[in-house]
Tab-separated table of N, CA, C and O in Angstrom:
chain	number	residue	atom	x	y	z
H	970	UNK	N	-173.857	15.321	-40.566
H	970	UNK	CA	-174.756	15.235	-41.705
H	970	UNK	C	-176.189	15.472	-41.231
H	970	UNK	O	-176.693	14.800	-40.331
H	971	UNK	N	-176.849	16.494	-41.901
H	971	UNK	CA	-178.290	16.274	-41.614
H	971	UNK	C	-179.042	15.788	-42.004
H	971	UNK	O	-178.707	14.912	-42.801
H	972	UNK	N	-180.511	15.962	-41.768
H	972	UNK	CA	-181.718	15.039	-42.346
H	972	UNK	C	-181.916	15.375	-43.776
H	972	UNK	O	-181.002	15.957	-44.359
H	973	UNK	N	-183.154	15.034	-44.492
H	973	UNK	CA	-183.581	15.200	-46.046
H	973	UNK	C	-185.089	14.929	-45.454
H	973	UNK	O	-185.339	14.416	-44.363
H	974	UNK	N	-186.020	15.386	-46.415
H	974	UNK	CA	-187.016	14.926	-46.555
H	974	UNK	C	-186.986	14.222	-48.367
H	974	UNK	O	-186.366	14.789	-49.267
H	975	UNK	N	-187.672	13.112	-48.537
H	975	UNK	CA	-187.625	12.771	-49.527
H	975	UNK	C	-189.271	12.604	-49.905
H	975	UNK	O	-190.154	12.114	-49.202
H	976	UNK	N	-189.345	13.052	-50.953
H	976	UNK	CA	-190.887	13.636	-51.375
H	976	UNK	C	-191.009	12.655	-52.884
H	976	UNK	O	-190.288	12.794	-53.872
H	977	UNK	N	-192.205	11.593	-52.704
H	977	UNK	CA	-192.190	10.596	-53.767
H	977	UNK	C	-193.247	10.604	-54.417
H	977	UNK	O	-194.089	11.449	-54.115
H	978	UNK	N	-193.528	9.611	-55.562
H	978	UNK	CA	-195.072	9.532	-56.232
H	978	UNK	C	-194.800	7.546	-55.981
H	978	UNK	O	-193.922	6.710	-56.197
H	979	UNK	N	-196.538	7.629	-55.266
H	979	UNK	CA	-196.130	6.007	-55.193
H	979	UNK	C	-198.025	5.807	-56.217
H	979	UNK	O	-199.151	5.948	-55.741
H	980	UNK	N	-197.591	5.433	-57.733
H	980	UNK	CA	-199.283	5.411	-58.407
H	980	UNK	C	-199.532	6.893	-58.599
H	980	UNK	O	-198.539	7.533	-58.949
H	981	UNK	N	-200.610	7.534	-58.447
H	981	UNK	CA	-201.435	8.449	-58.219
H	981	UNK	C	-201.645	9.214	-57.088
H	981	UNK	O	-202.530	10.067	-57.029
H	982	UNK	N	-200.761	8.917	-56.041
H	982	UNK	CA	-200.913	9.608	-54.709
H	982	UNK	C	-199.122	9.895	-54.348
H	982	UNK	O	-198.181	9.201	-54.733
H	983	UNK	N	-199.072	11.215	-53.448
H	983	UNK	CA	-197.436	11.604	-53.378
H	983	UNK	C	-197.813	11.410	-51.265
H	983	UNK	O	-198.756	11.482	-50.476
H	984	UNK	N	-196.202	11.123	-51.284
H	984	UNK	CA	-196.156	10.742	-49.933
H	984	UNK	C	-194.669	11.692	-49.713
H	984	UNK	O	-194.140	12.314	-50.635
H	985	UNK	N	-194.101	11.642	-48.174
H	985	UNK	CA	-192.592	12.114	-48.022
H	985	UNK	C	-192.324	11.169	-46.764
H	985	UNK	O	-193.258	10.820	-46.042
H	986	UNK	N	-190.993	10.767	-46.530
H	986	UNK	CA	-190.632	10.746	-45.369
H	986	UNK	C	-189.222	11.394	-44.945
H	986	UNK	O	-188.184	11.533	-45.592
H	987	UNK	N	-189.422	11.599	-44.160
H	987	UNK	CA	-188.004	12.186	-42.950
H	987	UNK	C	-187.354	11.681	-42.869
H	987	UNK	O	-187.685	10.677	-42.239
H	988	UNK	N	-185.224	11.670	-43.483
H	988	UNK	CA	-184.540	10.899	-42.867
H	988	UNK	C	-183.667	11.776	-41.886
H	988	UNK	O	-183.377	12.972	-41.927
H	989	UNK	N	-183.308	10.655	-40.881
H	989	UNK	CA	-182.287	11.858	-40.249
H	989	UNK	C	-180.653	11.467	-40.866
H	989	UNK	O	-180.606	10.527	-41.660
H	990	UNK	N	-179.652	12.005	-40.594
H	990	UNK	CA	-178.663	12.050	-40.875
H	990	UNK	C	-177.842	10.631	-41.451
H	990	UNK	O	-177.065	10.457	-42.390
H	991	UNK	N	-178.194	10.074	-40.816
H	991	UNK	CA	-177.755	8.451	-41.140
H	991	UNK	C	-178.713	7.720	-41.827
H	991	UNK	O	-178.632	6.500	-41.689
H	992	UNK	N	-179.913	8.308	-42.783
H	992	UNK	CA	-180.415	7.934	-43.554
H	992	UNK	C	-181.331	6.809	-43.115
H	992	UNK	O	-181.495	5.721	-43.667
H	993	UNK	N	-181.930	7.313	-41.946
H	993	UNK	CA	-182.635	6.270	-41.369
H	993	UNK	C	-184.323	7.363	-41.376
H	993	UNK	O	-184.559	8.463	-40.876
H	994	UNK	N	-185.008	6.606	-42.013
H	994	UNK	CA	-186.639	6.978	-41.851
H	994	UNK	C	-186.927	7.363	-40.483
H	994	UNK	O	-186.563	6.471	-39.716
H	995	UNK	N	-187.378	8.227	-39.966
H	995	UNK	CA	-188.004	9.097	-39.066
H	995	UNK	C	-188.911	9.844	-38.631
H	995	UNK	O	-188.982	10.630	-37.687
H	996	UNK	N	-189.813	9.411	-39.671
H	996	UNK	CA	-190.936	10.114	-39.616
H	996	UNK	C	-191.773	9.837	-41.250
H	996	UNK	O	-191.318	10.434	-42.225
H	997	UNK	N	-192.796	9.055	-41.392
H	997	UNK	CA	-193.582	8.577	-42.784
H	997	UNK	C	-194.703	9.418	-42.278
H	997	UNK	O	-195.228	9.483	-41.167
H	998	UNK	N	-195.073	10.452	-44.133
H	998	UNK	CA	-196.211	10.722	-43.937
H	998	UNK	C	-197.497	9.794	-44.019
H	998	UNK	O	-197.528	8.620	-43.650
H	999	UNK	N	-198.353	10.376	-44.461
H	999	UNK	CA	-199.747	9.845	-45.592
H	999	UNK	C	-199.752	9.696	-46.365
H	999	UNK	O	-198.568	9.864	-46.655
H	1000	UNK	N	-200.342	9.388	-47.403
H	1000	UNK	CA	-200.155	9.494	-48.823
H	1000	UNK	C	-201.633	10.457	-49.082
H	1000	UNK	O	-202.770	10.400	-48.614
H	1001	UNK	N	-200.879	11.424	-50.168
H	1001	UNK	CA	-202.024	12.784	-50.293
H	1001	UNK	C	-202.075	11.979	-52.106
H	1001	UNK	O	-201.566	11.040	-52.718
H	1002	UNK	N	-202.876	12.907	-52.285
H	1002	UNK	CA	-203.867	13.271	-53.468
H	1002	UNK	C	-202.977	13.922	-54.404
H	1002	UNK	O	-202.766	13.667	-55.589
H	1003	UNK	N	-202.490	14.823	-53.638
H	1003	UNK	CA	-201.856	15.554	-54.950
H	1003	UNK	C	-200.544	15.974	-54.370
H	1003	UNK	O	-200.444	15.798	-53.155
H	1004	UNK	N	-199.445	16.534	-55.035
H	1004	UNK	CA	-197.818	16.597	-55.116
H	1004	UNK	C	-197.815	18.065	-54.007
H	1004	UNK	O	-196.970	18.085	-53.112
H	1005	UNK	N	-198.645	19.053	-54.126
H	1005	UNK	CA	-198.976	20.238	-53.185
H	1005	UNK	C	-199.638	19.864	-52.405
H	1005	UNK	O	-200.052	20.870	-51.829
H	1006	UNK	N	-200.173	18.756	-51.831
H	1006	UNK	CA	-200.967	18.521	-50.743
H	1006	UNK	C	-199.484	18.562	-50.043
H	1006	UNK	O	-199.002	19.454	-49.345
H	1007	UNK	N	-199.011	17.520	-50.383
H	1007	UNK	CA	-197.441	16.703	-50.088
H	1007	UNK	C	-196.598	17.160	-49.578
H	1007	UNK	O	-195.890	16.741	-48.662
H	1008	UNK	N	-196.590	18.585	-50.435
H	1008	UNK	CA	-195.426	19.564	-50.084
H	1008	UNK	C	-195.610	20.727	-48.681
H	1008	UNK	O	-194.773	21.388	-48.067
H	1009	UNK	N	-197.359	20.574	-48.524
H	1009	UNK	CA	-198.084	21.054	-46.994
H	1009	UNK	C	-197.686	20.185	-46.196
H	1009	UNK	O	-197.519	20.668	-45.076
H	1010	UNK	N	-197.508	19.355	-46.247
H	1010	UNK	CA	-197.754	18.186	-45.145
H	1010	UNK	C	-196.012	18.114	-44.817
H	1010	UNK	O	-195.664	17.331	-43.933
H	1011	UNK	N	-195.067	18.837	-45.451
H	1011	UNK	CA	-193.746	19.035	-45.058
H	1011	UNK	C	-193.737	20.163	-44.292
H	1011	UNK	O	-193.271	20.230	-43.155
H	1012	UNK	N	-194.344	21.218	-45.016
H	1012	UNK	CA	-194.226	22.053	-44.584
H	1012	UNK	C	-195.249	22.365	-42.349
H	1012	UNK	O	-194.976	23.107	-41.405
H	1013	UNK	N	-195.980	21.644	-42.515
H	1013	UNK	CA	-196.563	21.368	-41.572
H	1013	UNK	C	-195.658	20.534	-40.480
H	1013	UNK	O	-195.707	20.821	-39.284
H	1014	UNK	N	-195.108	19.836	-40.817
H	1014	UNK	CA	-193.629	18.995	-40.308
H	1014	UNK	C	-192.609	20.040	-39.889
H	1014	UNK	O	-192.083	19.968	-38.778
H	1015	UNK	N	-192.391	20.761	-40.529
H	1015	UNK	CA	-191.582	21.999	-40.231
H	1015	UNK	C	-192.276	22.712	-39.167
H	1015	UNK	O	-191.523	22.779	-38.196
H	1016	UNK	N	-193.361	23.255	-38.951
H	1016	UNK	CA	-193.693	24.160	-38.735
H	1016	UNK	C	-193.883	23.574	-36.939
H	1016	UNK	O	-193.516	24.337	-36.045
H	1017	UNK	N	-194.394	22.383	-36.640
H	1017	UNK	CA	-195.389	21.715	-35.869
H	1017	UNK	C	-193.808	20.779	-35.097
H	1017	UNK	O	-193.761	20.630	-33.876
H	1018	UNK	N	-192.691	20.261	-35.983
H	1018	UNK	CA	-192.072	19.297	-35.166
H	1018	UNK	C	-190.986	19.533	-33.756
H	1018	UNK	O	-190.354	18.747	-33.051
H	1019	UNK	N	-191.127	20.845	-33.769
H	1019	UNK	CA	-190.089	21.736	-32.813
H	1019	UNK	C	-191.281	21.586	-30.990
H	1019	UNK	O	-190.876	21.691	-29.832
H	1020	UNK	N	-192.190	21.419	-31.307
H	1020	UNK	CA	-193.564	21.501	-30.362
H	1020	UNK	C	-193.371	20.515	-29.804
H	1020	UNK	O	-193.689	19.586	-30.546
H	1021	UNK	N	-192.885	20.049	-28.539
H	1021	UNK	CA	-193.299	19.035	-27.580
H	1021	UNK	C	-194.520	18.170	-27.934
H	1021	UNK	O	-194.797	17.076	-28.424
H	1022	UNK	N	-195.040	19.158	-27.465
H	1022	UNK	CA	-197.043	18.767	-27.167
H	1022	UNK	C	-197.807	18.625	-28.479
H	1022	UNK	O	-199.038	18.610	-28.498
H	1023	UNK	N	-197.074	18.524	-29.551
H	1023	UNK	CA	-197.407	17.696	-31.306
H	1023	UNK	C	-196.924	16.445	-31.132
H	1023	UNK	O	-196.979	15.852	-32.210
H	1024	UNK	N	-196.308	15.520	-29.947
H	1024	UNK	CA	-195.859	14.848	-30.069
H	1024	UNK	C	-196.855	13.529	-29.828
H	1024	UNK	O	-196.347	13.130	-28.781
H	1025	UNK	N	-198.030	12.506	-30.126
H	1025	UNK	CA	-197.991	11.381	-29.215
H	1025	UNK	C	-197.006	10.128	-28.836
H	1025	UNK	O	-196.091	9.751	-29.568
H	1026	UNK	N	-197.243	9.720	-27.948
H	1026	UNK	CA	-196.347	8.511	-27.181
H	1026	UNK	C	-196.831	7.561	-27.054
H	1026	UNK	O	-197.372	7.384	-25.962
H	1027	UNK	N	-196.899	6.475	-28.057
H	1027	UNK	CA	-197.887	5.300	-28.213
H	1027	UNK	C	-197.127	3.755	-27.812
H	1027	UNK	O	-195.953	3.422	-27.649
H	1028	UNK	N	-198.118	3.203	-27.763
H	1028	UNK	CA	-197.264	1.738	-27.335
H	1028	UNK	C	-198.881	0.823	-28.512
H	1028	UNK	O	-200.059	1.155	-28.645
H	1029	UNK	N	-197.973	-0.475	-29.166
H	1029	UNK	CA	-198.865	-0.794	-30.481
H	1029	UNK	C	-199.703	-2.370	-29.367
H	1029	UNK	O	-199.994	-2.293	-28.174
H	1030	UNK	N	-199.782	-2.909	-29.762
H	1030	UNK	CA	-200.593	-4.584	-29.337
H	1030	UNK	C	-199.247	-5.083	-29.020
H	1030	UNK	O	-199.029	-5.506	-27.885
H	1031	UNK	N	-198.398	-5.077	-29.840
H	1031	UNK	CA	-197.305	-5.768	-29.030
H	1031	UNK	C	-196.415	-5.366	-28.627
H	1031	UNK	O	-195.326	-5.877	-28.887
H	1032	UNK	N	-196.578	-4.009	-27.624
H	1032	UNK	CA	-195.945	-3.627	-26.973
H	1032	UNK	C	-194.485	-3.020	-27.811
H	1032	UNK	O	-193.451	-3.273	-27.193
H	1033	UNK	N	-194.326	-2.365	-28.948
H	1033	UNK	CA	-193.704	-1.814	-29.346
H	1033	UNK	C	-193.839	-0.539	-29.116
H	1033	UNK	O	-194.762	-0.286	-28.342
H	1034	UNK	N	-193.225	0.399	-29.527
H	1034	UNK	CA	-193.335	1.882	-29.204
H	1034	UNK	C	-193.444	2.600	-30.055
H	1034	UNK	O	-193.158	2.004	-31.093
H	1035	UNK	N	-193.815	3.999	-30.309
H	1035	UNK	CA	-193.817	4.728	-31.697
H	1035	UNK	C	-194.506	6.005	-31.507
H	1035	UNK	O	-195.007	6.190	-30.398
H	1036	UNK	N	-194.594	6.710	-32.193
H	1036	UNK	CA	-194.991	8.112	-31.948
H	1036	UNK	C	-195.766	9.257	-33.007
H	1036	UNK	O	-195.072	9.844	-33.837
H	1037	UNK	N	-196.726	9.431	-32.946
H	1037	UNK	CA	-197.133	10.545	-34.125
H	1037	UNK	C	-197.051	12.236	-33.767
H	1037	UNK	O	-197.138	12.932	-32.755
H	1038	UNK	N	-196.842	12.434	-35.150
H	1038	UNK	CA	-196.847	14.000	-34.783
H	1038	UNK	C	-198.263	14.517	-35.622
H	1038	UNK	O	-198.694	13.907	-36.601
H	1039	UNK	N	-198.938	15.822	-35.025
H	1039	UNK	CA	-200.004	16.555	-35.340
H	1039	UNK	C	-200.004	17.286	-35.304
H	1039	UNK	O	-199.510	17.917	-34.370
H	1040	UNK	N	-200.623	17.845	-36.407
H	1040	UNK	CA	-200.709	19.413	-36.656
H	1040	UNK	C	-201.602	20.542	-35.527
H	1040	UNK	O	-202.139	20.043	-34.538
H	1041	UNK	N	-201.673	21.650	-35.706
H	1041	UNK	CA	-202.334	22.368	-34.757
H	1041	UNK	C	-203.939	21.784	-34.237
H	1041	UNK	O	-204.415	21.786	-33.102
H	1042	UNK	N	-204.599	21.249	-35.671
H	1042	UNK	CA	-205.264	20.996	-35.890
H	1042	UNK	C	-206.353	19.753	-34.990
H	1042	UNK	O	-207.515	19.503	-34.667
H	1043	UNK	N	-204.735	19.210	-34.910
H	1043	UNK	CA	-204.893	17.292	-33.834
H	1043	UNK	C	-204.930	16.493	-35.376
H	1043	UNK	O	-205.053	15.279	-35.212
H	1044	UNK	N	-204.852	16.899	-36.844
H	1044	UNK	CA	-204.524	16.153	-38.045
H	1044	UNK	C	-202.872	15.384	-38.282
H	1044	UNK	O	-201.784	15.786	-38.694
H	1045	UNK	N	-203.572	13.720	-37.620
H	1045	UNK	CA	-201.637	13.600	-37.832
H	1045	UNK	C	-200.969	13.492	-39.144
H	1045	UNK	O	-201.507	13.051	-40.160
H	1046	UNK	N	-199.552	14.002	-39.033
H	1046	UNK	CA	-198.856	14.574	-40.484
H	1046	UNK	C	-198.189	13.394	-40.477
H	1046	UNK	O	-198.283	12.999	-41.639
H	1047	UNK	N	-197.501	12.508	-39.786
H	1047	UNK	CA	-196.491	11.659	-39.591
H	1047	UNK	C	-196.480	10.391	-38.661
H	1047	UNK	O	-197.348	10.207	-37.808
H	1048	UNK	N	-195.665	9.722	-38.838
H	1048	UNK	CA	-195.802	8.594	-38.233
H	1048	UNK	C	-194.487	7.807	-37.805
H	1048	UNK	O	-193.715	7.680	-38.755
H	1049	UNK	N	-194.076	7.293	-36.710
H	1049	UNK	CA	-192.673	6.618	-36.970
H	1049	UNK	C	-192.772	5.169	-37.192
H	1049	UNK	O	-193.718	4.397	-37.347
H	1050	UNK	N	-191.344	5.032	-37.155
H	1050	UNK	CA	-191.356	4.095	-37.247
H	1050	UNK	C	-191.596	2.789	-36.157
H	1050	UNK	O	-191.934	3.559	-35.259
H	1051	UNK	N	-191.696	1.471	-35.515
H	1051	UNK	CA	-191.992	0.926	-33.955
H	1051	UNK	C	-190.638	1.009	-33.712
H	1051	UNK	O	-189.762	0.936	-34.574
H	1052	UNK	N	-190.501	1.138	-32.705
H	1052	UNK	CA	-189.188	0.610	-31.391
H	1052	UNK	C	-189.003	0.165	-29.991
H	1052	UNK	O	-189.559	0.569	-28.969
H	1053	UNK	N	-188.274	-0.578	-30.127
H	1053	UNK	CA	-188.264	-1.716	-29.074
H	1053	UNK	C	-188.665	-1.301	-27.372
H	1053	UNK	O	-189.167	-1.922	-26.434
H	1054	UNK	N	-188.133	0.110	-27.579
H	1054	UNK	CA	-188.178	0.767	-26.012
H	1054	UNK	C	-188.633	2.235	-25.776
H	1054	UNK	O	-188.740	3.065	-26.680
H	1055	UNK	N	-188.795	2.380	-24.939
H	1055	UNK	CA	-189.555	4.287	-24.883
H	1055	UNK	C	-188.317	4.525	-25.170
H	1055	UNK	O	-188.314	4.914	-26.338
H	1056	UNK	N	-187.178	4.510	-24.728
H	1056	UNK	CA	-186.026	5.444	-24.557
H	1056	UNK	C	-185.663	5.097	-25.861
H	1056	UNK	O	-184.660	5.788	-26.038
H	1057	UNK	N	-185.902	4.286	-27.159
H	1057	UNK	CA	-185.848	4.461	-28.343
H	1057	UNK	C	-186.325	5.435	-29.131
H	1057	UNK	O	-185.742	6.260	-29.834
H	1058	UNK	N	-187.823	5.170	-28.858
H	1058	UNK	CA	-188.662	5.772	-29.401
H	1058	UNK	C	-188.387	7.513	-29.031
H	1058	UNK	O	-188.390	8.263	-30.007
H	1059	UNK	N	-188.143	8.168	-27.567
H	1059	UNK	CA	-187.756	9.426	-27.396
H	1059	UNK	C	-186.864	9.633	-28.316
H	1059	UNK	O	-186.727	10.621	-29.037
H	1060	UNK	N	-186.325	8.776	-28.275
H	1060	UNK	CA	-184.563	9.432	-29.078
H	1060	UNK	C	-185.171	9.764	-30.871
H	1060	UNK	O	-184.710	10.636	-31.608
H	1061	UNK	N	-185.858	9.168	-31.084
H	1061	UNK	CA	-186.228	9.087	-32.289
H	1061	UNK	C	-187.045	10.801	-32.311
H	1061	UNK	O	-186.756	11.762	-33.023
H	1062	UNK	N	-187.985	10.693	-31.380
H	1062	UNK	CA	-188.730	11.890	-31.067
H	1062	UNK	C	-187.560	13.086	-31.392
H	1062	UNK	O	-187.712	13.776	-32.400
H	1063	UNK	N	-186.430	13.296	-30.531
H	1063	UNK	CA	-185.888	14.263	-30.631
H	1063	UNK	C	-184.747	14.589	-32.222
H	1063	UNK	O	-184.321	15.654	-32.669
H	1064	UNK	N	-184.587	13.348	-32.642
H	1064	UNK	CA	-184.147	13.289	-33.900
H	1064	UNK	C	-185.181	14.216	-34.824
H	1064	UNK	O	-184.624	14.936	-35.653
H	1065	UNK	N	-186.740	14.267	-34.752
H	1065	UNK	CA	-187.452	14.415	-35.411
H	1065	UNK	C	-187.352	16.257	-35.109
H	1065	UNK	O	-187.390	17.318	-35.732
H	1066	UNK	N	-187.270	15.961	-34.332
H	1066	UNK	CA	-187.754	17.652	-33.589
H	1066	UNK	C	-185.940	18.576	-34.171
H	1066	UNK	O	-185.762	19.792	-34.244
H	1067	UNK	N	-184.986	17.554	-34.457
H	1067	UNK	CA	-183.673	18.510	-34.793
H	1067	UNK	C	-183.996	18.875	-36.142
H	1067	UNK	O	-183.897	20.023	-36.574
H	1068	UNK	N	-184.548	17.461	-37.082
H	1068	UNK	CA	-184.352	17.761	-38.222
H	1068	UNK	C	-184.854	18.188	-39.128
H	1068	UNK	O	-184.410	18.397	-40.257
H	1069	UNK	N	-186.312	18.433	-38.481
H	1069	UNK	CA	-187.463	18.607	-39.000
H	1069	UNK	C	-187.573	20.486	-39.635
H	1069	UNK	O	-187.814	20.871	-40.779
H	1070	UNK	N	-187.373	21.071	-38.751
H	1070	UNK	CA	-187.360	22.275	-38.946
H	1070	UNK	C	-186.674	22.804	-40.130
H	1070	UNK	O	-187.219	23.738	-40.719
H	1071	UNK	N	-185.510	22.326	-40.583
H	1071	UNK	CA	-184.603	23.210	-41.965
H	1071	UNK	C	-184.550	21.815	-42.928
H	1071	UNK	O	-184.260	22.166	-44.072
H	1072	UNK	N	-184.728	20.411	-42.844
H	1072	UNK	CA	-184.380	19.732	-43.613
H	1072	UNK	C	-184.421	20.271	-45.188
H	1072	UNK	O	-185.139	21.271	-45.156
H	1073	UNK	N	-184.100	20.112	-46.152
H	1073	UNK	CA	-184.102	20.033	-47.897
H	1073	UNK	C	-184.991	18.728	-47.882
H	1073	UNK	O	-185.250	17.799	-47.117
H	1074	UNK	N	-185.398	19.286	-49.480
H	1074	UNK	CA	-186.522	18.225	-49.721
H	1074	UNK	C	-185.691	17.829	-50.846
H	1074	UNK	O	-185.081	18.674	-51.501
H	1075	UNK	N	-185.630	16.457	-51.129
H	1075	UNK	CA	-185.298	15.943	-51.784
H	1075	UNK	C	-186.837	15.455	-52.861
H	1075	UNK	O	-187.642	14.570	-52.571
H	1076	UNK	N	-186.861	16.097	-53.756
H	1076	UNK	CA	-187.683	15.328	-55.205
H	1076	UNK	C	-187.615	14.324	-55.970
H	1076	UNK	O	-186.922	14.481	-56.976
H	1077	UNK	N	-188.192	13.171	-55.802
H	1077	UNK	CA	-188.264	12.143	-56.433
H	1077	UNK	C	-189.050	11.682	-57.146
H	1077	UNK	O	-188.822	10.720	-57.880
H	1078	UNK	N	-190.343	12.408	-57.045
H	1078	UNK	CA	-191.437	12.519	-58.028
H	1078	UNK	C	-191.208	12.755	-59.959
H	1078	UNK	O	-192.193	12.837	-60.692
């Protein structure tokens, strides 16, 4: 089974996140302005998540783990979720980098 992107309205602002196959969040955007900002900021996910070096490798205050991805730009598109260990957090990384590229968008807006 593969990933989805699921593309929402939360109020007045549209957001998406990445699931991978097992329906697990993998990647939360921003929340944009408008429903075509929204649908860039996937498409930027696509374009950017196959790239190693879009990747950062963060550790939070309490030592959790997590990772953003960025556009060409250095504008981050995404965000994960924390995990307990680097070798979580990679795995998550490469989840992002399979599914990112062809996912379907799922509309919920």
């Amino acid at each position: 089974m593969s990933g989805e992107y699921i593309l929402k309205s939360s109020g007045d602002k549209f957001l998406f996140n990445l699931r991978s196959g097992n329906h697990q969040v993998i990647l939360a955007s921003q929340r944009y302005a408008s429903k075509a900002s929204a649908q860039g900021g996937i498409e930027s996910v696509r374009k950017n998540s196959p790239s190693d070096a879009r990747y950062g490798r963060l550790t939070a205050k309490d030592g959790s783990h997590y990772f953003t991805l960025t556009a060409t730009n250095g504008e981050v598109i995404g965000t994960s979720e924390m995990y307990p260990t680097t070798a979580a957090r990679d795995k998550g990384i490469e989840s992002v980098k399979a599914n990112g590229p062809a996912a379907p968008v799922q509309d919920q807006t």
